[in-house]
Amino acid sequence: MAVDMRLPAARKRVNEGLEAAEKSWHLVSPGDTITTDTGFMRGHGTYMEEDKLLASVAGVVERVNKLICVRALKTRYNGEVGDIVVGRITEVQQKRWKVDTKSRLDSVLLLSSVNLPGGELRRRSAEDELAMRSYLQEGDLISAEVQAVYSDGALSLHTRSLKYGKLGQGVLVQVSPSLIKRRKTHFHNLPCGASVILGNNGLIWLYPTPEQTEEEAGGFITNLEPVPLSDREVISRLRNCILALSGQKMLLYDTSILYCYEASLPHQIKDLLKLEVIEDIVLETRQRLVEQEG
């Protein structure tokens, strides 16, 4: 009887620059003393006790001038104005949609905050309100930008730009929001033939790179033609690479995903779910990123 046995590969020595970078992070757990200096201001994730500033959550200490806060390593998404999010429509209400963005409360997408089909610029009428379900209905995935944060923490979204709107065929991957690196743009066309939307809320959308953009669609018409096998394989490999990086707690952005994809090419797609393969490709990705940062 054949038995499949797998032994972990020998570990390579991690670059010393990487070890130094990891030591520079100030990690704290609840109750740890951050500082005894009274000249600092108390930020999120901290509290004062006996003239000492203590951490109330487990995370990384961040200092901005005299303000000290602790960014939690595992938490629900806290939205900020300008964030790019991927969400799912959960409810159609009067002149608004409710959107699940994996935050504490459902987000709101107002009818006045979306492009009309065809990109028309006019006031929204009663006919538009009646046709809301033909634009977006329950279960639809959308990409949007955070326009405002209400006093109770709920997010107000908008999709007025043509790069936002309804998402068509692709794969949705969920990771921790703390692993998404904030960049100038979160829409990337990767050279491997697929595109990625890195939502600040931890939802990542992988889809085939469109050949041309439908500007007159207004973000509501989706392409439902069959996706070629080669594109599906690229998307599947990217999905496994993102899960490997998130499992090893590495920041996700276009460069790290692309390096991990290139490191995974010698392996079959299904092998990227094996622990020893994950450790190998993530280690190679780490070393390439350290060499690039110099």
PDB file of C-alpha atoms in Angstrom:
ATOM      1  CA  MET A   1       0.000   0.000   0.000  1.00  0.00           C
ATOM      2  CA  ALA A   2       1.434   3.366  -1.080  1.00  0.00           C
ATOM      3  CA  VAL A   3       1.792   5.981   1.642  1.00  0.00           C
ATOM      4  CA  ASP A   4       2.321   9.676   0.878  1.00  0.00           C
ATOM      5  CA  MET A   5       4.998  11.027   3.235  1.00  0.00           C
ATOM      6  CA  ARG A   6       6.184  14.635   3.210  1.00  0.00           C
ATOM      7  CA  LEU A   7       9.183  15.910   5.148  1.00  0.00           C
ATOM      8  CA  PRO A   8       9.736  19.651   5.684  1.00  0.00           C
ATOM      9  CA  ALA A   9      12.592  21.090   3.643  1.00  0.00           C
ATOM     10  CA  ALA A  10      15.705  22.384   5.407  1.00  0.00           C
ATOM     11  CA  ARG A  11      15.258  25.977   6.493  1.00  0.00           C
ATOM     12  CA  LYS A  12      17.470  28.558   4.811  1.00  0.00           C
ATOM     13  CA  ARG A  13      19.056  31.265   6.937  1.00  0.00           C
ATOM     14  CA  VAL A  14      16.910  34.374   6.949  1.00  0.00           C
ATOM     15  CA  ASN A  15      18.577  37.580   5.849  1.00  0.00           C
ATOM     16  CA  GLU A  16      20.019  39.478   8.832  1.00  0.00           C
ATOM     17  CA  GLY A  17      18.430  42.694   7.561  1.00  0.00           C
ATOM     18  CA  LEU A  18      15.022  41.066   7.893  1.00  0.00           C
ATOM     19  CA  GLU A  19      15.741  40.024  11.483  1.00  0.00           C
ATOM     20  CA  ALA A  20      16.803  43.581  12.333  1.00  0.00           C
ATOM     21  CA  ALA A  21      13.621  44.985  10.771  1.00  0.00           C
ATOM     22  CA  GLU A  22      11.444  42.646  12.816  1.00  0.00           C
ATOM     23  CA  LYS A  23      13.288  43.574  16.028  1.00  0.00           C
ATOM     24  CA  SER A  24      12.574  47.268  15.358  1.00  0.00           C
ATOM     25  CA  TRP A  25       8.812  46.690  15.762  1.00  0.00           C
ATOM     26  CA  HIS A  26       7.535  47.542  19.245  1.00  0.00           C
ATOM     27  CA  LEU A  27       4.982  44.790  19.958  1.00  0.00           C
ATOM     28  CA  VAL A  28       2.860  45.004  23.107  1.00  0.00           C
ATOM     29  CA  SER A  29       0.124  42.942  24.744  1.00  0.00           C
ATOM     30  CA  PRO A  30      -2.704  44.233  27.005  1.00  0.00           C
ATOM     31  CA  GLY A  31      -1.331  45.654  30.245  1.00  0.00           C
ATOM     32  CA  ASP A  32       2.217  46.216  28.968  1.00  0.00           C
ATOM     33  CA  THR A  33       3.855  49.552  29.845  1.00  0.00           C
ATOM     34  CA  ILE A  34       4.522  51.627  26.738  1.00  0.00           C
ATOM     35  CA  THR A  35       6.185  54.604  28.429  1.00  0.00           C
ATOM     36  CA  THR A  36       6.417  56.346  31.801  1.00  0.00           C
ATOM     37  CA  ASP A  37       7.048  59.756  30.185  1.00  0.00           C
ATOM     38  CA  THR A  38       4.074  62.055  30.918  1.00  0.00           C
ATOM     39  CA  GLY A  39       4.826  64.265  27.910  1.00  0.00           C
ATOM     40  CA  PHE A  40       3.061  61.958  25.437  1.00  0.00           C
ATOM     41  CA  MET A  41      -0.602  62.134  24.395  1.00  0.00           C
ATOM     42  CA  ARG A  42      -2.826  59.052  24.787  1.00  0.00           C
ATOM     43  CA  GLY A  43      -4.195  57.591  21.536  1.00  0.00           C
ATOM     44  CA  HIS A  44      -6.321  54.599  20.500  1.00  0.00           C
ATOM     45  CA  GLY A  45      -5.509  51.308  22.229  1.00  0.00           C
ATOM     46  CA  THR A  46      -3.906  52.896  25.300  1.00  0.00           C
ATOM     47  CA  TYR A  47      -4.919  53.999  28.825  1.00  0.00           C
ATOM     48  CA  MET A  48      -3.273  55.776  31.774  1.00  0.00           C
ATOM     49  CA  GLU A  49      -2.693  54.184  35.174  1.00  0.00           C
ATOM     50  CA  GLU A  50      -0.372  55.447  37.929  1.00  0.00           C
ATOM     51  CA  ASP A  51       1.287  57.940  35.561  1.00  0.00           C
ATOM     52  CA  LYS A  52       2.154  55.131  33.137  1.00  0.00           C
ATOM     53  CA  LEU A  53       0.826  54.696  29.603  1.00  0.00           C
ATOM     54  CA  LEU A  54      -0.376  51.095  29.167  1.00  0.00           C
ATOM     55  CA  ALA A  55      -1.602  49.123  26.144  1.00  0.00           C
ATOM     56  CA  SER A  56      -5.243  47.974  26.109  1.00  0.00           C
ATOM     57  CA  VAL A  57      -4.906  45.787  22.983  1.00  0.00           C
ATOM     58  CA  ALA A  58      -2.256  43.508  21.481  1.00  0.00           C
ATOM     59  CA  GLY A  59      -0.526  45.184  18.570  1.00  0.00           C
ATOM     60  CA  VAL A  60       2.206  47.482  17.275  1.00  0.00           C
ATOM     61  CA  VAL A  61       3.030  50.797  18.955  1.00  0.00           C
ATOM     62  CA  GLU A  62       2.843  53.747  16.555  1.00  0.00           C
ATOM     63  CA  ARG A  63       4.171  57.229  17.380  1.00  0.00           C
ATOM     64  CA  VAL A  64       3.166  60.405  15.544  1.00  0.00           C
ATOM     65  CA  ASN A  65       5.019  63.332  17.149  1.00  0.00           C
ATOM     66  CA  LYS A  66       3.723  63.293  20.770  1.00  0.00           C
ATOM     67  CA  LEU A  67       0.750  60.990  20.078  1.00  0.00           C
ATOM     68  CA  ILE A  68       1.106  57.289  20.938  1.00  0.00           C
ATOM     69  CA  CYS A  69      -1.425  54.677  19.809  1.00  0.00           C
ATOM     70  CA  VAL A  70      -1.465  50.889  19.457  1.00  0.00           C
ATOM     71  CA  ARG A  71      -2.593  49.411  16.129  1.00  0.00           C
ATOM     72  CA  ALA A  72      -4.288  46.106  16.899  1.00  0.00           C
ATOM     73  CA  LEU A  73      -3.010  43.125  14.896  1.00  0.00           C
ATOM     74  CA  LYS A  74      -6.427  41.477  14.725  1.00  0.00           C
ATOM     75  CA  THR A  75      -9.502  43.683  14.705  1.00  0.00           C
ATOM     76  CA  ARG A  76     -12.581  44.538  12.702  1.00  0.00           C
ATOM     77  CA  TYR A  77     -12.167  47.072   9.938  1.00  0.00           C
ATOM     78  CA  ASN A  78     -12.204  50.721  11.062  1.00  0.00           C
ATOM     79  CA  GLY A  79     -12.903  52.824   7.988  1.00  0.00           C
ATOM     80  CA  GLU A  80     -11.240  56.119   7.105  1.00  0.00           C
ATOM     81  CA  VAL A  81     -12.180  58.668   4.458  1.00  0.00           C
ATOM     82  CA  GLY A  82     -10.538  57.784   1.140  1.00  0.00           C
ATOM     83  CA  ASP A  83     -10.280  54.034   1.811  1.00  0.00           C
ATOM     84  CA  ILE A  84     -10.990  51.629  -1.049  1.00  0.00           C
ATOM     85  CA  VAL A  85     -13.384  48.860   0.035  1.00  0.00           C
ATOM     86  CA  VAL A  86     -14.949  45.777  -1.534  1.00  0.00           C
ATOM     87  CA  GLY A  87     -18.404  44.983  -0.184  1.00  0.00           C
ATOM     88  CA  ARG A  88     -21.587  43.019  -0.787  1.00  0.00           C
ATOM     89  CA  ILE A  89     -25.076  44.527  -1.079  1.00  0.00           C
ATOM     90  CA  THR A  90     -27.236  43.172   1.759  1.00  0.00           C
ATOM     91  CA  GLU A  91     -30.381  45.302   1.518  1.00  0.00           C
ATOM     92  CA  VAL A  92     -32.129  47.774  -0.815  1.00  0.00           C
ATOM     93  CA  GLN A  93     -33.776  50.611   1.118  1.00  0.00           C
ATOM     94  CA  GLN A  94     -35.321  53.978   0.286  1.00  0.00           C
ATOM     95  CA  LYS A  95     -32.773  55.920  -1.785  1.00  0.00           C
ATOM     96  CA  ARG A  96     -29.892  53.828  -0.402  1.00  0.00           C
ATOM     97  CA  TRP A  97     -28.252  50.412  -0.350  1.00  0.00           C
ATOM     98  CA  LYS A  98     -26.861  48.688   2.734  1.00  0.00           C
ATOM     99  CA  VAL A  99     -23.394  47.198   2.103  1.00  0.00           C
ATOM    100  CA  ASP A 100     -21.516  44.601   4.178  1.00  0.00           C
ATOM    101  CA  THR A 101     -17.904  45.813   4.333  1.00  0.00           C
ATOM    102  CA  LYS A 102     -16.826  43.591   7.293  1.00  0.00           C
ATOM    103  CA  SER A 103     -16.854  46.585   9.667  1.00  0.00           C
ATOM    104  CA  ARG A 104     -18.803  46.917  12.925  1.00  0.00           C
ATOM    105  CA  LEU A 105     -21.881  48.357  11.183  1.00  0.00           C
ATOM    106  CA  ASP A 106     -23.292  48.008   7.676  1.00  0.00           C
ATOM    107  CA  SER A 107     -22.092  50.744   5.316  1.00  0.00           C
ATOM    108  CA  VAL A 108     -24.460  52.983   3.356  1.00  0.00           C
ATOM    109  CA  LEU A 109     -24.368  53.661  -0.395  1.00  0.00           C
ATOM    110  CA  LEU A 110     -26.759  56.515  -1.258  1.00  0.00           C
ATOM    111  CA  LEU A 111     -28.555  56.643  -4.605  1.00  0.00           C
ATOM    112  CA  SER A 112     -27.105  60.126  -5.083  1.00  0.00           C
ATOM    113  CA  SER A 113     -23.568  58.705  -4.623  1.00  0.00           C
ATOM    114  CA  VAL A 114     -23.576  56.347  -7.643  1.00  0.00           C
ATOM    115  CA  ASN A 115     -23.128  56.900 -11.355  1.00  0.00           C
ATOM    116  CA  LEU A 116     -26.313  56.493 -13.361  1.00  0.00           C
ATOM    117  CA  PRO A 117     -26.154  53.989 -16.255  1.00  0.00           C
ATOM    118  CA  GLY A 118     -24.614  55.781 -19.210  1.00  0.00           C
ATOM    119  CA  GLY A 119     -22.812  58.237 -16.921  1.00  0.00           C
ATOM    120  CA  GLU A 120     -25.655  60.789 -16.958  1.00  0.00           C
ATOM    121  CA  LEU A 121     -25.256  63.799 -14.676  1.00  0.00           C
ATOM    122  CA  ARG A 122     -28.685  64.833 -13.366  1.00  0.00           C
ATOM    123  CA  ARG A 123     -30.822  64.853 -10.247  1.00  0.00           C
ATOM    124  CA  ARG A 124     -32.137  61.479  -9.129  1.00  0.00           C
ATOM    125  CA  SER A 125     -35.855  61.125  -9.825  1.00  0.00           C
ATOM    126  CA  ALA A 126     -38.606  58.833  -8.541  1.00  0.00           C
ATOM    127  CA  GLU A 127     -38.034  56.607 -11.589  1.00  0.00           C
ATOM    128  CA  ASP A 128     -34.407  56.119 -10.521  1.00  0.00           C
ATOM    129  CA  GLU A 129     -35.573  55.143  -7.043  1.00  0.00           C
ATOM    130  CA  LEU A 130     -37.942  52.546  -8.491  1.00  0.00           C
ATOM    131  CA  ALA A 131     -35.154  51.159 -10.704  1.00  0.00           C
ATOM    132  CA  MET A 132     -32.629  50.799  -7.861  1.00  0.00           C
ATOM    133  CA  ARG A 133     -32.865  47.009  -7.835  1.00  0.00           C
ATOM    134  CA  SER A 134     -32.020  46.900 -11.556  1.00  0.00           C
ATOM    135  CA  TYR A 135     -28.781  48.809 -10.802  1.00  0.00           C
ATOM    136  CA  LEU A 136     -27.658  46.847  -7.718  1.00  0.00           C
ATOM    137  CA  GLN A 137     -29.491  44.061  -5.907  1.00  0.00           C
ATOM    138  CA  GLU A 138     -28.876  41.859  -2.865  1.00  0.00           C
ATOM    139  CA  GLY A 139     -25.776  39.719  -3.240  1.00  0.00           C
ATOM    140  CA  ASP A 140     -23.977  41.963  -5.760  1.00  0.00           C
ATOM    141  CA  LEU A 141     -20.313  42.694  -5.069  1.00  0.00           C
ATOM    142  CA  ILE A 142     -19.121  46.285  -5.508  1.00  0.00           C
ATOM    143  CA  SER A 143     -15.923  48.285  -5.159  1.00  0.00           C
ATOM    144  CA  ALA A 144     -16.329  51.740  -3.646  1.00  0.00           C
ATOM    145  CA  GLU A 145     -14.548  54.540  -1.809  1.00  0.00           C
ATOM    146  CA  VAL A 146     -15.320  55.738   1.712  1.00  0.00           C
ATOM    147  CA  GLN A 147     -16.801  59.232   1.410  1.00  0.00           C
ATOM    148  CA  ALA A 148     -17.556  59.951   5.078  1.00  0.00           C
ATOM    149  CA  VAL A 149     -17.652  58.306   8.508  1.00  0.00           C
ATOM    150  CA  TYR A 150     -20.831  58.883  10.525  1.00  0.00           C
ATOM    151  CA  SER A 151     -20.756  59.627  14.255  1.00  0.00           C
ATOM    152  CA  ASP A 152     -21.760  56.032  15.118  1.00  0.00           C
ATOM    153  CA  GLY A 153     -18.885  54.627  13.019  1.00  0.00           C
ATOM    154  CA  ALA A 154     -20.944  53.605   9.966  1.00  0.00           C
ATOM    155  CA  LEU A 155     -19.357  54.363   6.596  1.00  0.00           C
ATOM    156  CA  SER A 156     -20.858  56.351   3.719  1.00  0.00           C
ATOM    157  CA  LEU A 157     -19.628  55.066   0.341  1.00  0.00           C
ATOM    158  CA  HIS A 158     -19.593  56.414  -3.201  1.00  0.00           C
ATOM    159  CA  THR A 159     -18.942  54.901  -6.639  1.00  0.00           C
ATOM    160  CA  ARG A 160     -18.874  58.108  -8.699  1.00  0.00           C
ATOM    161  CA  SER A 161     -15.626  57.244 -10.489  1.00  0.00           C
ATOM    162  CA  LEU A 162     -15.742  54.806 -13.427  1.00  0.00           C
ATOM    163  CA  LYS A 163     -13.141  52.565 -11.776  1.00  0.00           C
ATOM    164  CA  TYR A 164     -15.655  51.744  -8.999  1.00  0.00           C
ATOM    165  CA  GLY A 165     -18.969  49.929  -9.353  1.00  0.00           C
ATOM    166  CA  LYS A 166     -20.364  46.433  -9.750  1.00  0.00           C
ATOM    167  CA  LEU A 167     -17.852  43.560  -9.909  1.00  0.00           C
ATOM    168  CA  GLY A 168     -18.261  40.796 -12.486  1.00  0.00           C
ATOM    169  CA  GLN A 169     -16.459  37.462 -12.676  1.00  0.00           C
ATOM    170  CA  GLY A 170     -13.588  36.777 -10.325  1.00  0.00           C
ATOM    171  CA  VAL A 171     -12.519  35.360  -6.955  1.00  0.00           C
ATOM    172  CA  LEU A 172     -13.030  36.988  -3.550  1.00  0.00           C
ATOM    173  CA  VAL A 173     -10.360  36.418  -0.865  1.00  0.00           C
ATOM    174  CA  GLN A 174     -10.778  37.539   2.740  1.00  0.00           C
ATOM    175  CA  VAL A 175      -7.763  38.382   4.915  1.00  0.00           C
ATOM    176  CA  SER A 176      -7.177  40.462   8.033  1.00  0.00           C
ATOM    177  CA  PRO A 177      -7.539  44.230   7.306  1.00  0.00           C
ATOM    178  CA  SER A 178      -4.279  44.876   9.206  1.00  0.00           C
ATOM    179  CA  LEU A 179      -2.347  42.991   6.482  1.00  0.00           C
ATOM    180  CA  ILE A 180      -3.399  45.360   3.655  1.00  0.00           C
ATOM    181  CA  LYS A 181      -0.655  47.927   3.124  1.00  0.00           C
ATOM    182  CA  ARG A 182      -1.957  51.455   2.481  1.00  0.00           C
ATOM    183  CA  ARG A 183      -0.820  52.675  -0.942  1.00  0.00           C
ATOM    184  CA  LYS A 184      -1.623  55.499  -3.330  1.00  0.00           C
ATOM    185  CA  THR A 185      -3.632  53.102  -5.505  1.00  0.00           C
ATOM    186  CA  HIS A 186      -5.279  49.790  -4.642  1.00  0.00           C
ATOM    187  CA  PHE A 187      -6.223  48.828  -8.228  1.00  0.00           C
ATOM    188  CA  HIS A 188      -3.414  46.892  -9.913  1.00  0.00           C
ATOM    189  CA  ASN A 189      -3.086  45.235 -13.333  1.00  0.00           C
ATOM    190  CA  LEU A 190      -0.434  42.584 -12.674  1.00  0.00           C
ATOM    191  CA  PRO A 191       1.908  41.546 -15.525  1.00  0.00           C
ATOM    192  CA  CYS A 192       0.882  37.895 -15.048  1.00  0.00           C
ATOM    193  CA  GLY A 193      -2.446  38.582 -16.798  1.00  0.00           C
ATOM    194  CA  ALA A 194      -4.814  39.212 -13.877  1.00  0.00           C
ATOM    195  CA  SER A 195      -5.935  42.286 -11.963  1.00  0.00           C
ATOM    196  CA  VAL A 196      -6.434  42.766  -8.247  1.00  0.00           C
ATOM    197  CA  ILE A 197      -8.407  45.168  -6.052  1.00  0.00           C
ATOM    198  CA  LEU A 198      -6.897  45.324  -2.570  1.00  0.00           C
ATOM    199  CA  GLY A 199      -9.718  46.520  -0.311  1.00  0.00           C
ATOM    200  CA  ASN A 200      -8.621  48.263   2.877  1.00  0.00           C
ATOM    201  CA  ASN A 201     -11.325  46.228   4.658  1.00  0.00           C
ATOM    202  CA  GLY A 202      -9.475  42.945   4.025  1.00  0.00           C
ATOM    203  CA  LEU A 203     -11.515  41.808   0.999  1.00  0.00           C
ATOM    204  CA  ILE A 204      -9.398  41.220  -2.125  1.00  0.00           C
ATOM    205  CA  TRP A 205     -10.974  40.813  -5.570  1.00  0.00           C
ATOM    206  CA  LEU A 206      -9.057  38.894  -8.278  1.00  0.00           C
ATOM    207  CA  TYR A 207     -10.336  39.047 -11.858  1.00  0.00           C
ATOM    208  CA  PRO A 208      -9.074  38.697 -15.455  1.00  0.00           C
ATOM    209  CA  THR A 209      -7.559  41.925 -16.792  1.00  0.00           C
ATOM    210  CA  PRO A 210     -10.212  43.488 -19.072  1.00  0.00           C
ATOM    211  CA  GLU A 211      -9.119  44.126 -22.662  1.00  0.00           C
ATOM    212  CA  GLN A 212     -10.953  47.445 -22.806  1.00  0.00           C
ATOM    213  CA  THR A 213     -12.855  49.596 -20.335  1.00  0.00           C
ATOM    214  CA  GLU A 214     -16.549  50.152 -20.948  1.00  0.00           C
ATOM    215  CA  GLU A 215     -16.830  53.852 -20.141  1.00  0.00           C
ATOM    216  CA  GLU A 216     -20.469  54.114 -21.184  1.00  0.00           C
ATOM    217  CA  ALA A 217     -21.541  51.271 -18.867  1.00  0.00           C
ATOM    218  CA  GLY A 218     -21.465  53.482 -15.769  1.00  0.00           C
ATOM    219  CA  GLY A 219     -20.193  50.625 -13.617  1.00  0.00           C
ATOM    220  CA  PHE A 220     -23.352  48.486 -13.793  1.00  0.00           C
ATOM    221  CA  ILE A 221     -22.877  46.188 -16.812  1.00  0.00           C
ATOM    222  CA  THR A 222     -20.716  43.128 -16.083  1.00  0.00           C
ATOM    223  CA  ASN A 223     -19.032  40.819 -18.575  1.00  0.00           C
ATOM    224  CA  LEU A 224     -20.382  37.276 -18.142  1.00  0.00           C
ATOM    225  CA  GLU A 225     -18.503  35.577 -20.992  1.00  0.00           C
ATOM    226  CA  PRO A 226     -16.625  32.348 -20.097  1.00  0.00           C
ATOM    227  CA  VAL A 227     -13.153  32.968 -18.639  1.00  0.00           C
ATOM    228  CA  PRO A 228     -10.339  31.061 -20.455  1.00  0.00           C
ATOM    229  CA  LEU A 229      -8.607  28.232 -18.584  1.00  0.00           C
ATOM    230  CA  SER A 230      -5.244  30.061 -18.586  1.00  0.00           C
ATOM    231  CA  ASP A 231      -6.783  33.089 -16.827  1.00  0.00           C
ATOM    232  CA  ARG A 232      -8.516  30.856 -14.276  1.00  0.00           C
ATOM    233  CA  GLU A 233      -5.206  29.127 -13.488  1.00  0.00           C
ATOM    234  CA  VAL A 234      -3.445  32.483 -12.977  1.00  0.00           C
ATOM    235  CA  ILE A 235      -6.240  33.670 -10.663  1.00  0.00           C
ATOM    236  CA  SER A 236      -6.154  30.392  -8.699  1.00  0.00           C
ATOM    237  CA  ARG A 237      -2.375  30.666  -8.258  1.00  0.00           C
ATOM    238  CA  LEU A 238      -2.692  34.295  -7.108  1.00  0.00           C
ATOM    239  CA  ARG A 239      -5.415  33.306  -4.648  1.00  0.00           C
ATOM    240  CA  ASN A 240      -3.227  30.601  -3.098  1.00  0.00           C
ATOM    241  CA  CYS A 241      -0.265  33.018  -2.954  1.00  0.00           C
ATOM    242  CA  ILE A 242      -2.370  35.629  -1.099  1.00  0.00           C
ATOM    243  CA  LEU A 243      -3.538  32.998   1.399  1.00  0.00           C
ATOM    244  CA  ALA A 244       0.090  31.884   1.885  1.00  0.00           C
ATOM    245  CA  LEU A 245       1.254  35.451   2.559  1.00  0.00           C
ATOM    246  CA  SER A 246      -1.622  36.173   4.942  1.00  0.00           C
ATOM    247  CA  GLY A 247      -1.045  32.883   6.771  1.00  0.00           C
ATOM    248  CA  GLN A 248       2.574  33.932   7.381  1.00  0.00           C
ATOM    249  CA  LYS A 249       1.419  37.449   8.448  1.00  0.00           C
ATOM    250  CA  MET A 250       3.092  39.345   5.603  1.00  0.00           C
ATOM    251  CA  LEU A 251       1.826  42.709   4.346  1.00  0.00           C
ATOM    252  CA  LEU A 252      -0.134  42.467   1.103  1.00  0.00           C
ATOM    253  CA  TYR A 253       0.518  44.918  -1.721  1.00  0.00           C
ATOM    254  CA  ASP A 254       1.213  44.630  -5.454  1.00  0.00           C
ATOM    255  CA  THR A 255       4.982  43.947  -5.130  1.00  0.00           C
ATOM    256  CA  SER A 256       4.714  41.273  -2.421  1.00  0.00           C
ATOM    257  CA  ILE A 257       1.911  39.462  -4.303  1.00  0.00           C
ATOM    258  CA  LEU A 258       3.873  39.551  -7.577  1.00  0.00           C
ATOM    259  CA  TYR A 259       7.098  38.283  -5.943  1.00  0.00           C
ATOM    260  CA  CYS A 260       5.176  35.462  -4.258  1.00  0.00           C
ATOM    261  CA  TYR A 261       3.529  34.568  -7.597  1.00  0.00           C
ATOM    262  CA  GLU A 262       6.942  34.358  -9.300  1.00  0.00           C
ATOM    263  CA  ALA A 263       8.351  32.257  -6.442  1.00  0.00           C
ATOM    264  CA  SER A 264       5.414  29.834  -6.777  1.00  0.00           C
ATOM    265  CA  LEU A 265       5.850  29.148 -10.508  1.00  0.00           C
ATOM    266  CA  PRO A 266       8.018  25.987 -10.038  1.00  0.00           C
ATOM    267  CA  HIS A 267       5.188  24.425  -7.989  1.00  0.00           C
ATOM    268  CA  GLN A 268       1.782  23.163  -9.053  1.00  0.00           C
ATOM    269  CA  ILE A 269      -1.197  25.280  -8.004  1.00  0.00           C
ATOM    270  CA  LYS A 270      -2.585  22.621  -5.643  1.00  0.00           C
ATOM    271  CA  ASP A 271       0.824  22.217  -3.951  1.00  0.00           C
ATOM    272  CA  LEU A 272       0.670  25.851  -2.789  1.00  0.00           C
ATOM    273  CA  LEU A 273      -1.679  24.693  -0.018  1.00  0.00           C
ATOM    274  CA  LYS A 274       1.035  22.490   1.563  1.00  0.00           C
ATOM    275  CA  LEU A 275       2.750  24.010   4.601  1.00  0.00           C
ATOM    276  CA  GLU A 276       6.330  23.281   3.512  1.00  0.00           C
ATOM    277  CA  VAL A 277       5.727  24.865   0.076  1.00  0.00           C
ATOM    278  CA  ILE A 278       4.079  27.898   1.690  1.00  0.00           C
ATOM    279  CA  GLU A 279       7.100  28.408   3.967  1.00  0.00           C
ATOM    280  CA  ASP A 280       9.524  28.136   1.020  1.00  0.00           C
ATOM    281  CA  ILE A 281       7.794  30.631  -1.276  1.00  0.00           C
ATOM    282  CA  VAL A 282       7.075  33.127   1.529  1.00  0.00           C
ATOM    283  CA  LEU A 283      10.708  32.979   2.687  1.00  0.00           C
ATOM    284  CA  GLU A 284      11.908  33.641  -0.871  1.00  0.00           C
ATOM    285  CA  THR A 285       9.426  36.533  -1.165  1.00  0.00           C
ATOM    286  CA  ARG A 286      10.654  38.011   2.130  1.00  0.00           C
ATOM    287  CA  GLN A 287      14.282  37.905   1.031  1.00  0.00           C
ATOM    288  CA  ARG A 288      13.501  39.539  -2.340  1.00  0.00           C
ATOM    289  CA  LEU A 289      11.600  42.348  -0.591  1.00  0.00           C
ATOM    290  CA  VAL A 290      14.487  42.943   1.852  1.00  0.00           C
ATOM    291  CA  GLU A 291      16.989  43.035  -1.054  1.00  0.00           C
ATOM    292  CA  GLN A 292      14.763  45.479  -2.939  1.00  0.00           C
ATOM    293  CA  GLU A 293      14.433  47.796   0.058  1.00  0.00           C
ATOM    294  CA  GLY A 294      18.205  47.666   0.332  1.00  0.00           C
TER     295      GLY A 294
END
